[in-house]
Short mmCIF file of C-alpha atoms in Angstrom, two decimals:
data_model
loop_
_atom_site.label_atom_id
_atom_site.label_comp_id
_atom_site.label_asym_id
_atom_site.label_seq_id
_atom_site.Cartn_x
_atom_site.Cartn_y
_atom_site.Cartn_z
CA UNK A 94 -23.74 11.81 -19.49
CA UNK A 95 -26.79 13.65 -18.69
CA UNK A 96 -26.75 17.03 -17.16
CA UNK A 97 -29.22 17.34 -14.25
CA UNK A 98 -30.03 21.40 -12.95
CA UNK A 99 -28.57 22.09 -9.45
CA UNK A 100 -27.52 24.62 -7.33
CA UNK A 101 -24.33 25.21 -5.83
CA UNK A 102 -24.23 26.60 -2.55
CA UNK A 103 -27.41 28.45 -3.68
CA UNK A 104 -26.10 29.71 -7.32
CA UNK A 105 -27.37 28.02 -10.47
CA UNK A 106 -25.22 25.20 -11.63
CA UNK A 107 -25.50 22.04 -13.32
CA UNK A 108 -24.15 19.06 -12.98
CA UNK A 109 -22.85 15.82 -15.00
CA UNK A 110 -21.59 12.64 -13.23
CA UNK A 111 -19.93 9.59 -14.91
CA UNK A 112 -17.50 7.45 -13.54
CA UNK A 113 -14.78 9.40 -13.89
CA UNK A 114 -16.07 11.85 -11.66
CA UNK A 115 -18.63 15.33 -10.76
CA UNK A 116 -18.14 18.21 -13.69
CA UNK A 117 -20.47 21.21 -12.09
CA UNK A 118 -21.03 23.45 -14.41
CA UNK A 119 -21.52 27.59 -13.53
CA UNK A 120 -23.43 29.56 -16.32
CA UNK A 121 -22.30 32.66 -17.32
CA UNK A 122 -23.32 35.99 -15.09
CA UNK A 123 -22.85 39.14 -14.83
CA UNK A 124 -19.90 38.83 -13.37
CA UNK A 125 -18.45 36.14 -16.23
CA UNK A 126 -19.16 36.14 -19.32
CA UNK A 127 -18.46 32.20 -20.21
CA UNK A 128 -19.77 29.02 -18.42
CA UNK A 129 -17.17 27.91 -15.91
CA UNK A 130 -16.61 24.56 -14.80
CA UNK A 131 -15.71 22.96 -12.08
CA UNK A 132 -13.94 18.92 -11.82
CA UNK A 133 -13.91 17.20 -8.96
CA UNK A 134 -12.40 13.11 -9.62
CA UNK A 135 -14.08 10.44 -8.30
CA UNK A 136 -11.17 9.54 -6.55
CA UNK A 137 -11.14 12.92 -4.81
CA UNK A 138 -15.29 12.65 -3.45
CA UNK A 139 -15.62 11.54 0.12
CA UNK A 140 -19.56 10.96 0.32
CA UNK A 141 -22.65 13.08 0.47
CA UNK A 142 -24.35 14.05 3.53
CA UNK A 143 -28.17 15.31 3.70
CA UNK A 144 -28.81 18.34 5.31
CA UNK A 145 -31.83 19.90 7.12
CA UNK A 146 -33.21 21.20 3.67
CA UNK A 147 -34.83 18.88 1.55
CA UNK A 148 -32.83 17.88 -1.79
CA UNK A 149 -29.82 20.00 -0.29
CA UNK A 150 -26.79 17.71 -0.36
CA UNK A 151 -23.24 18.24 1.66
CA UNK A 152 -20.42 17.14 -1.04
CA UNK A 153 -16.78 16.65 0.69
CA UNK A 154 -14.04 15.96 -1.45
CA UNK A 155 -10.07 16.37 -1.00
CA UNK A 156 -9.26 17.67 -4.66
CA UNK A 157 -7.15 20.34 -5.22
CA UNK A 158 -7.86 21.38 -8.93
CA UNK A 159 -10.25 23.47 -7.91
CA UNK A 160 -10.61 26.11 -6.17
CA UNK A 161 -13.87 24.99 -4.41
CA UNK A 162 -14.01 24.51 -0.90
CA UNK A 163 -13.59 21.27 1.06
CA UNK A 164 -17.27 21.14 1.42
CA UNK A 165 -20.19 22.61 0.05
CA UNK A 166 -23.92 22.67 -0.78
CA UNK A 167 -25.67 20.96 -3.95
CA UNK A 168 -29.49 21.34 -4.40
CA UNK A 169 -30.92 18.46 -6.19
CA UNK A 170 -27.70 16.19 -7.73
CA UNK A 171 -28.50 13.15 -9.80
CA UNK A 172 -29.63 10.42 -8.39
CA UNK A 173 -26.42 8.81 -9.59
CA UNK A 174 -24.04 10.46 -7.57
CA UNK A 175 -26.71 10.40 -4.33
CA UNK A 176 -26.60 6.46 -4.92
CA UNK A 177 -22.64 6.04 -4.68
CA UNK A 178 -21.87 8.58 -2.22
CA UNK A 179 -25.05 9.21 -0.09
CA UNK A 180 -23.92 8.16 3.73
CA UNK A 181 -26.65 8.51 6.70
CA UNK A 182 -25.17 9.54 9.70
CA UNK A 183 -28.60 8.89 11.41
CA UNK A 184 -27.80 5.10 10.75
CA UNK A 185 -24.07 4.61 11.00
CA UNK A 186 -22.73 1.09 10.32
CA UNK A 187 -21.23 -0.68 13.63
CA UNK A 188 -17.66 0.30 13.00
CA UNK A 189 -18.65 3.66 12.88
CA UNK A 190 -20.40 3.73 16.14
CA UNK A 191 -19.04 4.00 19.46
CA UNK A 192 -22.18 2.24 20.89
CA UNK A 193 -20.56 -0.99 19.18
CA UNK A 194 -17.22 -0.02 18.43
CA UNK A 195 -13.80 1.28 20.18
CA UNK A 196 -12.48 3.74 17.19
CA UNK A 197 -8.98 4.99 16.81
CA UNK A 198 -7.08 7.19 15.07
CA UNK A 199 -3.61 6.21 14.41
CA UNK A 200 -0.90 9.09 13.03
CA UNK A 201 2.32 7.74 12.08
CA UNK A 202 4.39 10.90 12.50
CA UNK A 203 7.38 9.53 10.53
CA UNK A 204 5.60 8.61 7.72
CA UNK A 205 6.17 10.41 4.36
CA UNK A 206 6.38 13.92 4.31
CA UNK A 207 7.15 15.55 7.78
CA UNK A 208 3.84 16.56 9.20
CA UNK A 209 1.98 14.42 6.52
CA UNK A 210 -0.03 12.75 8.86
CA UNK A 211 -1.57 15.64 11.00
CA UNK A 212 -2.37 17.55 7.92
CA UNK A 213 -3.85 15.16 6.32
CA UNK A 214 -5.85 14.16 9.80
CA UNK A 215 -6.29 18.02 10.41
CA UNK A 216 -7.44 19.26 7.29
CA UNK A 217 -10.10 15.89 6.09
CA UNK A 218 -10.16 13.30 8.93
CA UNK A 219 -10.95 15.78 11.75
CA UNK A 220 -13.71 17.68 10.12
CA UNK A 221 -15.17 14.57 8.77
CA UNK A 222 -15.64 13.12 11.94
CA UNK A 223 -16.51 16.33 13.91
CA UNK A 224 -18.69 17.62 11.25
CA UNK A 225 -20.42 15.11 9.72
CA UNK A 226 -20.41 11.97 11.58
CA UNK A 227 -20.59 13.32 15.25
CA UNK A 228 -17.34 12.30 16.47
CA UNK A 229 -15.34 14.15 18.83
CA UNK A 230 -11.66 13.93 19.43
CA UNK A 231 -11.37 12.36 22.97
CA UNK A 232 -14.86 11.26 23.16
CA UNK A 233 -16.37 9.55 20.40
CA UNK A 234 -12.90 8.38 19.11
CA UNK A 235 -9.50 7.77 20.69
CA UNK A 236 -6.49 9.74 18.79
CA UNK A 237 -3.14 8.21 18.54
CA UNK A 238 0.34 9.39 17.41
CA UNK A 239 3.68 8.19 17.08
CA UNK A 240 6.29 9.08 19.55
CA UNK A 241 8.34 6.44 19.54
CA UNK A 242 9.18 3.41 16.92
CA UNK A 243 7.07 1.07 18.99
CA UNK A 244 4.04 3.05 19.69
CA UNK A 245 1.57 0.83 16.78
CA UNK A 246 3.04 -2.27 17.74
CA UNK A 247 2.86 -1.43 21.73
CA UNK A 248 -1.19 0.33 20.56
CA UNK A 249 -2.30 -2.85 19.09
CA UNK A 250 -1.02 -5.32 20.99
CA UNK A 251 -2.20 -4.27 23.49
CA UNK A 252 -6.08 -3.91 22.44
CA UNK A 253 -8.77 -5.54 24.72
CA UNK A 254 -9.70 -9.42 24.21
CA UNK A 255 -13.27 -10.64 24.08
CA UNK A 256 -15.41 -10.48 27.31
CA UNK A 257 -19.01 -9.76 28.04
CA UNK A 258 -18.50 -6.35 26.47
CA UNK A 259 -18.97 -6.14 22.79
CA UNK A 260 -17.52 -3.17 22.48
CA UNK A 261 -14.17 -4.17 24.04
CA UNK A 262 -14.21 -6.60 21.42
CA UNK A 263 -14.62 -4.41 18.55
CA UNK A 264 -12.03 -2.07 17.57
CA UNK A 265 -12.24 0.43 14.42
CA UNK A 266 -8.77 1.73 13.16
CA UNK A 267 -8.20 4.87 11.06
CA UNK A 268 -4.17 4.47 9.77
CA UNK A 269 -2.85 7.43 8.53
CA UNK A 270 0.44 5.92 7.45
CA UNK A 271 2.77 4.20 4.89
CA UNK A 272 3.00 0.65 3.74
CA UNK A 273 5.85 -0.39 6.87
CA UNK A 274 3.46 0.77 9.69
CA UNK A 275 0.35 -0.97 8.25
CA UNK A 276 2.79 -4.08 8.14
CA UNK A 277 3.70 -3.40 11.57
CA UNK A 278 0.33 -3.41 13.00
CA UNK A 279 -0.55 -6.65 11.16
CA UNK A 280 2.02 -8.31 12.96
CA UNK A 281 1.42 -7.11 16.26
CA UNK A 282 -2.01 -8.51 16.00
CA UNK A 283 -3.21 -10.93 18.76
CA UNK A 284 -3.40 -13.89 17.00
CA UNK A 285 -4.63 -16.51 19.19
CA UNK A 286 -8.06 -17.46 19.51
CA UNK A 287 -9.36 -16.45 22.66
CA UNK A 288 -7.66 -13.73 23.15
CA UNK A 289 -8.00 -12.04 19.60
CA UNK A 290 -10.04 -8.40 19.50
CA UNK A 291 -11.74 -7.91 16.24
CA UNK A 292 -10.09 -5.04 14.39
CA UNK A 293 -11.48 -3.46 11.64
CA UNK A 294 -8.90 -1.42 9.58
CA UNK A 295 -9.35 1.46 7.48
CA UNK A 296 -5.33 2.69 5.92
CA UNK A 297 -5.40 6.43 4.72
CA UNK A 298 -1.95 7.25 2.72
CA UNK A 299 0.53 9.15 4.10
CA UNK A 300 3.70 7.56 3.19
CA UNK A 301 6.16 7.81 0.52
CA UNK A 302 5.07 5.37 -1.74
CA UNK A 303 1.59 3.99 -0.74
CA UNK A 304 1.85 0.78 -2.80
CA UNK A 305 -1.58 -0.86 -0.50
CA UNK A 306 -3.61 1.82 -0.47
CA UNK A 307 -2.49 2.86 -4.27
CA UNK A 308 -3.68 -0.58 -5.33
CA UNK A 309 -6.44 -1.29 -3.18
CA UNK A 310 -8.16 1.66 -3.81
CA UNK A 311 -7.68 2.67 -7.20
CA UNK A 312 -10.62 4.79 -8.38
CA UNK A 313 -11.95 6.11 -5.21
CA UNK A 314 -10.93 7.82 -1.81
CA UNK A 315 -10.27 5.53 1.22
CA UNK A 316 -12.17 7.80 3.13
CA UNK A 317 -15.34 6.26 0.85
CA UNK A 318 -15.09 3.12 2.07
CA UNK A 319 -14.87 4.18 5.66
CA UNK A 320 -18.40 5.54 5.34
CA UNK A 321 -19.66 3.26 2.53
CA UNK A 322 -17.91 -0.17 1.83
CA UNK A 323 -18.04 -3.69 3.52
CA UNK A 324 -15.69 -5.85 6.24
CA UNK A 325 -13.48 -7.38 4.09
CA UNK A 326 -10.55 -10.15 4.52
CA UNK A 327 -7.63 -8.71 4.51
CA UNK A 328 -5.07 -11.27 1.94
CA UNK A 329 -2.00 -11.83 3.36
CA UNK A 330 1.34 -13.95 2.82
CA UNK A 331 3.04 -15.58 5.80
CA UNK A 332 6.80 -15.45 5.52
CA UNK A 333 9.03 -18.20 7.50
CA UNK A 334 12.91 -17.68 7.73
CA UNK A 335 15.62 -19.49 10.12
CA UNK A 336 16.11 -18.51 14.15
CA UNK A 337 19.42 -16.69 12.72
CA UNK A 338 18.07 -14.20 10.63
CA UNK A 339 18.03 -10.49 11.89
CA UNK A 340 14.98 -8.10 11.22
CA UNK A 341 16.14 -4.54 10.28
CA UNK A 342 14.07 -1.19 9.18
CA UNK A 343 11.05 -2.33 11.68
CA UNK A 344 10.97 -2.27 15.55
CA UNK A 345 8.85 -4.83 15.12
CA UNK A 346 10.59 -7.62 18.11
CA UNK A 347 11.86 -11.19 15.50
CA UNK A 348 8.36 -13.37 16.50
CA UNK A 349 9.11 -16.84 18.13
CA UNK A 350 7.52 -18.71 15.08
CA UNK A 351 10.36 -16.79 12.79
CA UNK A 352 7.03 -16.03 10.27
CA UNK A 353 5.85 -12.40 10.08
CA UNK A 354 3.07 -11.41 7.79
CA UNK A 355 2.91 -9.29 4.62
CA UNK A 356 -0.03 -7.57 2.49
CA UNK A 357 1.83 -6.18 -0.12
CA UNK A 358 5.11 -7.31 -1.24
CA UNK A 359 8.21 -9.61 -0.49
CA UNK A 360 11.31 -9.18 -3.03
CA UNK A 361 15.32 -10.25 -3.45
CA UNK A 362 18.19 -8.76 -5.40
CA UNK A 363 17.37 -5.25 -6.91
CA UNK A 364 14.42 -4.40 -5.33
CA UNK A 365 15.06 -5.06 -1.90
CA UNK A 366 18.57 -3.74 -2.10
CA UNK A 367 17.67 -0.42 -3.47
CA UNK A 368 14.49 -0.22 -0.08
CA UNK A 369 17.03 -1.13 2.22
CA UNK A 370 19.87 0.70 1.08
CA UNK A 371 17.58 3.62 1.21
CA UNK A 372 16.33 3.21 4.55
CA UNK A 373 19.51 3.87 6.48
CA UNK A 374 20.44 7.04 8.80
CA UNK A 375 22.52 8.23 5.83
CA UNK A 376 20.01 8.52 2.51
CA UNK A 377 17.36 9.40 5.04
CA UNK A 378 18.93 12.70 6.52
CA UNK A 379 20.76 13.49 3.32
CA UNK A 380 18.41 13.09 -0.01
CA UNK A 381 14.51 14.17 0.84
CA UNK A 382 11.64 12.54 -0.27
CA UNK A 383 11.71 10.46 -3.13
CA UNK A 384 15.07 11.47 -3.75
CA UNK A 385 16.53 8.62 -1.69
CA UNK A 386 15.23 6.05 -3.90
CA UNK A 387 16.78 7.26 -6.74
CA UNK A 388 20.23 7.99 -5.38
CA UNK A 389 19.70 4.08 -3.83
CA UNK A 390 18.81 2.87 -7.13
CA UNK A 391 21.90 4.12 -9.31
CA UNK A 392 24.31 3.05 -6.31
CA UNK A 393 23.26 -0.75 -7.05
CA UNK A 394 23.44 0.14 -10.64
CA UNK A 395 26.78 1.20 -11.38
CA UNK A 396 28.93 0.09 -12.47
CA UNK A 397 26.68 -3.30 -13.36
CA UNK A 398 23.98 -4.70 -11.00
CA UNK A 399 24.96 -7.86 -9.10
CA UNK A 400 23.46 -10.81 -10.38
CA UNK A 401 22.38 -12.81 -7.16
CA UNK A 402 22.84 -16.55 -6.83
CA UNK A 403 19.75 -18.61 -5.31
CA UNK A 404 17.12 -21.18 -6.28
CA UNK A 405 13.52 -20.05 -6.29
CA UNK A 406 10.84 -23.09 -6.06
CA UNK A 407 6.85 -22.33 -6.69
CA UNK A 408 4.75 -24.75 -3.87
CA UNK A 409 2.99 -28.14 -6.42
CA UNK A 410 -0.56 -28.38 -5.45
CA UNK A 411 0.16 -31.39 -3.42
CA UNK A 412 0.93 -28.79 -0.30
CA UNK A 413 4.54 -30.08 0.52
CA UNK A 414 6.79 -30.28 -2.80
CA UNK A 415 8.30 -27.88 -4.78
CA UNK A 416 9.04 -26.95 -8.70
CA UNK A 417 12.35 -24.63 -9.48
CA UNK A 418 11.11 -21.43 -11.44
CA UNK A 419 12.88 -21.45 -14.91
CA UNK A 420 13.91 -17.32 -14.84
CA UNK A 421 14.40 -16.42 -18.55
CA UNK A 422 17.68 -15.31 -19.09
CA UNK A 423 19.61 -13.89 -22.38
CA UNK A 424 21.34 -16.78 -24.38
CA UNK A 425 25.12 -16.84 -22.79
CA UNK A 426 24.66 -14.94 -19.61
CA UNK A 427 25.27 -16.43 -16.47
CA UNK A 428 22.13 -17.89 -13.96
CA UNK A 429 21.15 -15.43 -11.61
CA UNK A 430 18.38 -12.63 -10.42
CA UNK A 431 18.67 -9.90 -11.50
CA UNK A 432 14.67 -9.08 -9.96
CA UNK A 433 12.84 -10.97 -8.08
CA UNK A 434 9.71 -9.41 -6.64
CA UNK A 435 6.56 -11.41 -5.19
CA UNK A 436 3.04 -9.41 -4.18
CA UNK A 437 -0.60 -9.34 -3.40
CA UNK A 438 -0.88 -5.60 -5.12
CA UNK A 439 -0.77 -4.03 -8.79
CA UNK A 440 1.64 -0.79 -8.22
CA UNK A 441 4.18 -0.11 -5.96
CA UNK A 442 3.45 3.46 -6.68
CA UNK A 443 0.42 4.97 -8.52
CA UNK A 444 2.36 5.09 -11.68
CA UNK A 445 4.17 1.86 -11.68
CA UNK A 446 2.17 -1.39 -11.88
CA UNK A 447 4.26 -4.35 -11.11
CA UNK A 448 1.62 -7.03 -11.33
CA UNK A 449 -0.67 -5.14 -13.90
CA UNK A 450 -2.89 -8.53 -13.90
CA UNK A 451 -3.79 -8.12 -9.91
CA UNK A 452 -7.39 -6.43 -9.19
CA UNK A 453 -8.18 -5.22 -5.64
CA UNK A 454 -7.71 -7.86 -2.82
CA UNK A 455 -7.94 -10.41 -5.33
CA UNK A 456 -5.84 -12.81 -3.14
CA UNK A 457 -3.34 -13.32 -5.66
CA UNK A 458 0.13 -14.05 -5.36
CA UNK A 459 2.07 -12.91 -8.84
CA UNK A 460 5.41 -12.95 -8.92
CA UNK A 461 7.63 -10.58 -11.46
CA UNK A 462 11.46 -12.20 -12.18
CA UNK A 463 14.49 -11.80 -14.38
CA UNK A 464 17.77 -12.60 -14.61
CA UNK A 465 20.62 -11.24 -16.69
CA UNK A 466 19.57 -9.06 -19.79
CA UNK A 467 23.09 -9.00 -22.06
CA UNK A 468 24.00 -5.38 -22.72
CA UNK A 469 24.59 -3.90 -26.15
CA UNK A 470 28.30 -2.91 -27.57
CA UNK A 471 27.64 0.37 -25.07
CA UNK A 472 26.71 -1.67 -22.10
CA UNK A 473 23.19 -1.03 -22.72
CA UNK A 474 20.34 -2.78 -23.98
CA UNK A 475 18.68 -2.36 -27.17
CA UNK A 476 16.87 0.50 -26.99
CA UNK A 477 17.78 1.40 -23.54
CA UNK A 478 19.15 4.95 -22.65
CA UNK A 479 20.17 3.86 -18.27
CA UNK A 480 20.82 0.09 -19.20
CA UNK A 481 19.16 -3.10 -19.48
CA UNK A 482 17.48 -3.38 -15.72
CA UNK A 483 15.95 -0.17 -15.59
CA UNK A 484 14.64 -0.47 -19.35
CA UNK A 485 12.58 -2.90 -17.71
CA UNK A 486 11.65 -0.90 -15.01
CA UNK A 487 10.53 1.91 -17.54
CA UNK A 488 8.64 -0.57 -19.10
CA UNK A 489 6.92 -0.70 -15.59
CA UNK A 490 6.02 2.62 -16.28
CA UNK A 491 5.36 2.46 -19.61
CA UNK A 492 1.51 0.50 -18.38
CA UNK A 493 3.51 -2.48 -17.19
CA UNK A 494 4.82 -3.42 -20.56
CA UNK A 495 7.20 -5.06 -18.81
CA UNK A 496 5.20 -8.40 -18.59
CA UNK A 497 4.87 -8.93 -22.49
CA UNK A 498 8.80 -8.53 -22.92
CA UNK A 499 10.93 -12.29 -23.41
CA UNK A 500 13.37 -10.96 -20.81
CA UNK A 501 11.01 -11.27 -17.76
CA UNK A 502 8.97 -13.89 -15.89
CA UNK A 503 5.50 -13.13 -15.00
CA UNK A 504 3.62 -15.73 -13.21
CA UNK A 505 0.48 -14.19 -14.19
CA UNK A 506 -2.15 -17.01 -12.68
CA UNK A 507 -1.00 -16.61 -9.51
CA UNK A 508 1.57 -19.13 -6.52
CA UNK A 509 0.47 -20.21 -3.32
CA UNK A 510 3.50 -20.64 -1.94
CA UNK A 511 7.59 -19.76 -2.98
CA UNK A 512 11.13 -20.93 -1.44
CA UNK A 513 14.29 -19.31 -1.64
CA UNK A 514 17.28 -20.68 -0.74
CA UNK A 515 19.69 -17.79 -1.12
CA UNK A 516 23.52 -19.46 -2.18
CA UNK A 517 25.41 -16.03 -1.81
CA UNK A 518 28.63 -15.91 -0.20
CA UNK A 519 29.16 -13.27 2.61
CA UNK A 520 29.69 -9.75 0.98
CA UNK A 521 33.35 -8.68 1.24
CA UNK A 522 33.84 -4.76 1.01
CA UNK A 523 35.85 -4.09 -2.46
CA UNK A 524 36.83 -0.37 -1.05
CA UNK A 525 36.74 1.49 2.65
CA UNK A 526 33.62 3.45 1.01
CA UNK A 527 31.76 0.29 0.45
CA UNK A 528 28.89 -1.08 2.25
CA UNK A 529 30.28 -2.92 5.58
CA UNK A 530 27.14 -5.38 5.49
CA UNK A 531 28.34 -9.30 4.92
CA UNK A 532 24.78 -10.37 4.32
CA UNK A 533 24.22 -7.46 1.80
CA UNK A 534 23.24 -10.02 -1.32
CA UNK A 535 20.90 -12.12 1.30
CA UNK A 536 18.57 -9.20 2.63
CA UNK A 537 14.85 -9.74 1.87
CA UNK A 538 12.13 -6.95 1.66
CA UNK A 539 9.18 -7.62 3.31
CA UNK A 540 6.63 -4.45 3.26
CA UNK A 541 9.44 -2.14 3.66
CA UNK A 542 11.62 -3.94 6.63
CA UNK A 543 14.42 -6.17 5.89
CA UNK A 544 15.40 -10.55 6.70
CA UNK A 545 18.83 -10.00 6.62
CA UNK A 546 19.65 -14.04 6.32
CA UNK A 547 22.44 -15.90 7.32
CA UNK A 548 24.72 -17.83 4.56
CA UNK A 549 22.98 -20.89 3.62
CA UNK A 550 19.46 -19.30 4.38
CA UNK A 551 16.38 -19.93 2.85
CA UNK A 552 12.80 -17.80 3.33
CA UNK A 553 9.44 -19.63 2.99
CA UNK A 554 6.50 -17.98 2.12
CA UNK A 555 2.63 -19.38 2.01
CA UNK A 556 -0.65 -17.39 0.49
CA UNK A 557 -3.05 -16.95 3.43
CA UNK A 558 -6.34 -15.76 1.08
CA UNK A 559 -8.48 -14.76 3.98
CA UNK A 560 -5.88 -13.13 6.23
CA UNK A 561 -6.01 -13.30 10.38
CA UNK A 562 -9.32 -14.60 11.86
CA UNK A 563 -10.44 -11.28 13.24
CA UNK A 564 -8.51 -8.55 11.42
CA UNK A 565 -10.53 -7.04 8.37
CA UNK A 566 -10.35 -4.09 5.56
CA UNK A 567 -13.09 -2.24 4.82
CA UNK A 568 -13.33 -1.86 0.79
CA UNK A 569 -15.82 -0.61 -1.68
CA UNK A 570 -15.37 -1.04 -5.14
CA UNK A 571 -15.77 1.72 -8.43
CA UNK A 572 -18.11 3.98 -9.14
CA UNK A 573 -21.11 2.56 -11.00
CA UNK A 574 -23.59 4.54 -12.95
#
């Protein structure tokens, strides 16, 4: 890395950039006797902005390593760093303009962390916008919070169609949310033709786990590719289930087509039993945070996971027929799922990459699947301190390890379509403290809400590579020096 002499805000510094991110470097004084340096992760840089004094740079990051302020002043930084972060506010791109475009601001006040949302818009999106890109709250963009569970689907569906007025047409979208709310405003897009606006989406993380924007934007702040990156489909699966089916954890109306959309994941058995379970009233008011999961998780657990009946076909190239996936299972354990988890993303949380094989908006649909895994004399399996489903799930963790174990299917190039035809029997309650829930083995995830089928049910789900006509991400990829 080179090191290139610069200032910051006025003091000598100097600087090296790589991909990994900005190290500034502060030589000693008289008020310290050693060099002091600063980090700042690429992930962590929003852009630079010129100022009125020539080679004097605005940096804005969101990193809290150090103790440097949001934004600050650098005198003359590598050309490197000017060339992937440099934005001109004197030239915005049409999304950012409100000559061209209708921007919003979207706060999901539920999502995550109470208060997540306006903090994060308070603290980075505000002054961004006010500051740097001549925006004003009211004005030059429209802000919009949650107050009830309908407000993004009521918001969106109800955005202007196409008429003589461009800028009716185009809508810019700042969601500061989690992965349910970003599924909720993809399905309460206008989908038909001529009545369609053209939405282009930006999703800032706010939730609890984060699994799209985790994924999508891997090595660099979301806030970058507001400012800097390209309209870019949006990869989708559509998911079709029968009339009888009831939609929980969404208030998201059941569509007349029975198909909803999905840009990050659609699972069975463990998975989806452990979001749902910790979505009710009762795990939500009485383990915070993260918590929830894990109380969720050890509840389908103990005292030995269920092993859920169904048939799982992959969609033959001919459009209309279907092959049965061959799950592999331990030698003398029954058929069943354990797992069965379909997505268009790598992790479902920045530390646990489910589909370690899937790049940003790649298009991909990867499916992760295993049955059975026979238990050791302890009830655990080789190896395994919690038992033998969650020693694959810390092989998740353990840089998705999970994929080269014999235990577990990984259909690694990619389906464009999947059937399951769920043959569970209607849950019957084995004490009063048990789940009430007769469809508790059929429940499907689907980007956080829940297909609870009916017995004899079956879900459908189809690859849609380009997304909605209409309804675009912006992205920008790494770093490159």
């Amino acid at each position: 890395m080179a090191i290139t002499a610069s200032a910051l805000n006025g003091s000598p510094a100097s600087l090296t950039f790589s991909s990994d991110g900005l190290n500034i470097h502060i030589p000693a004084s008289s008020t310290s006797s050693t060099t002091t340096t600063y980090v700042i992760s690429s992930k962590s840089i929003i852009a630079l902005f010129p100022t009125l004094t020539q080679n004097d740079y605005t940096l804005l990051h969101t990193s809290l390593d150090t103790p440097l302020p949001a934004s600050f002043t650098l005198t003359n930084p590598s050309k490197e760093l000017i060339s992937n972060y440099l934005y001109n506010p004197s030239n915005p791109p049409q999304w950012l303009s409100p000559e061209t475009s209708e921007i919003s601001v979207i706060l999901s006040t539920s999502s995550g962390v109470a208060g997540g949302s306006e903090e994060v818009y308070s603290k980075t999106v505000k002054p961004l916008f006010e500051n740097h890109l001549n925006l004003i709250e009211g004005t030059g963009y429209t802000l919009v919070k949650t107050t009830t569970a309908t407000t993004i689907h009521e918001y969106i569906s109800g955005l202007s169609s196409p008429n003589t007025n461009t800028k009716a047409h185009n809508h810019t979208i700042l969601l500061l949310s989690g992965d349910t709310s970003l599924f909720e405003l993809i399905n309460s897009f206008p989908t038909t033709t001529t009545s369609s606006p053209k939405i282009t989406l930006l999703p800032l993380p706010t939730g609890t786990g984060n699994a799209f924007a985790t994924s999508t934007y891997p090595t660099t702040h979301p806030l970058t590719s507001l400012l800097l990156g390209t309209p870019t489909p949006l990869p989708l699966i559509s998911v079709t289930f029968p009339p009888t089916t009831s939609l929980k954890s969404t208030s998201l109306p059941t569509p007349p087509s029975n198909t909803l959309y999905a840009s990050v994941v659609l699972s069975w058995a463990f998975h989806a039993a452990l979001v749902a379970d910790s979505d009710t009233q009762f795990y939500r008011t009485t383990y915070p945070d993260t918590t929830r999961f894990f109380i969720a998780a050890q509840a389908n657990l103990l005292p030995t996971p269920h092993l859920y009946k169904g048939k799982i076909s992959t969609l033959n190239n001919d459009g209309s027929s279907w092959t049965e996936i061959k799950t592999p299972s331990t030698p003398g354990t029954p058929d069943g799922y354990w797992y069965f988890l379909a997505t268009l993303i790598s992790n479902l949380e920045s530390t646990f990459p489910i589909s370690p094989l899937t790049t940003p908006l790649d298009g991909k649909l990867r499916v992760v699947h295993f049955g059975e895994i026979a238990a050791s004399a302890d009830g655990k399996a080789e190896g395994a301190e919690e038992g033998p489903l969650m020693d694959v799930m810390n092989a998740v963790y353990d840089n998705g390890r999970h994929i080269t174990l014999p235990a577990v299917g990984y259909e690694r190039d990619g389906v464009d379509g999947l059937r399951i035809e769920l043959l569970e029997e209607d849950y019957i309650p084995e004490t009063e403290d048990s789940p009430h829930d007769r469809n508790r083995w059929r429940r499907i995830c689907i980007d956080g809400a829940i297909l609870e089928v009916e017995k004899g049910g079956w879900v459908e789900v189809r690859r849609v590579e380009k997304g909605l006509e209409g309804l675009s991400i912006l992205w920008r990829g790494g770093v490159e020096v």
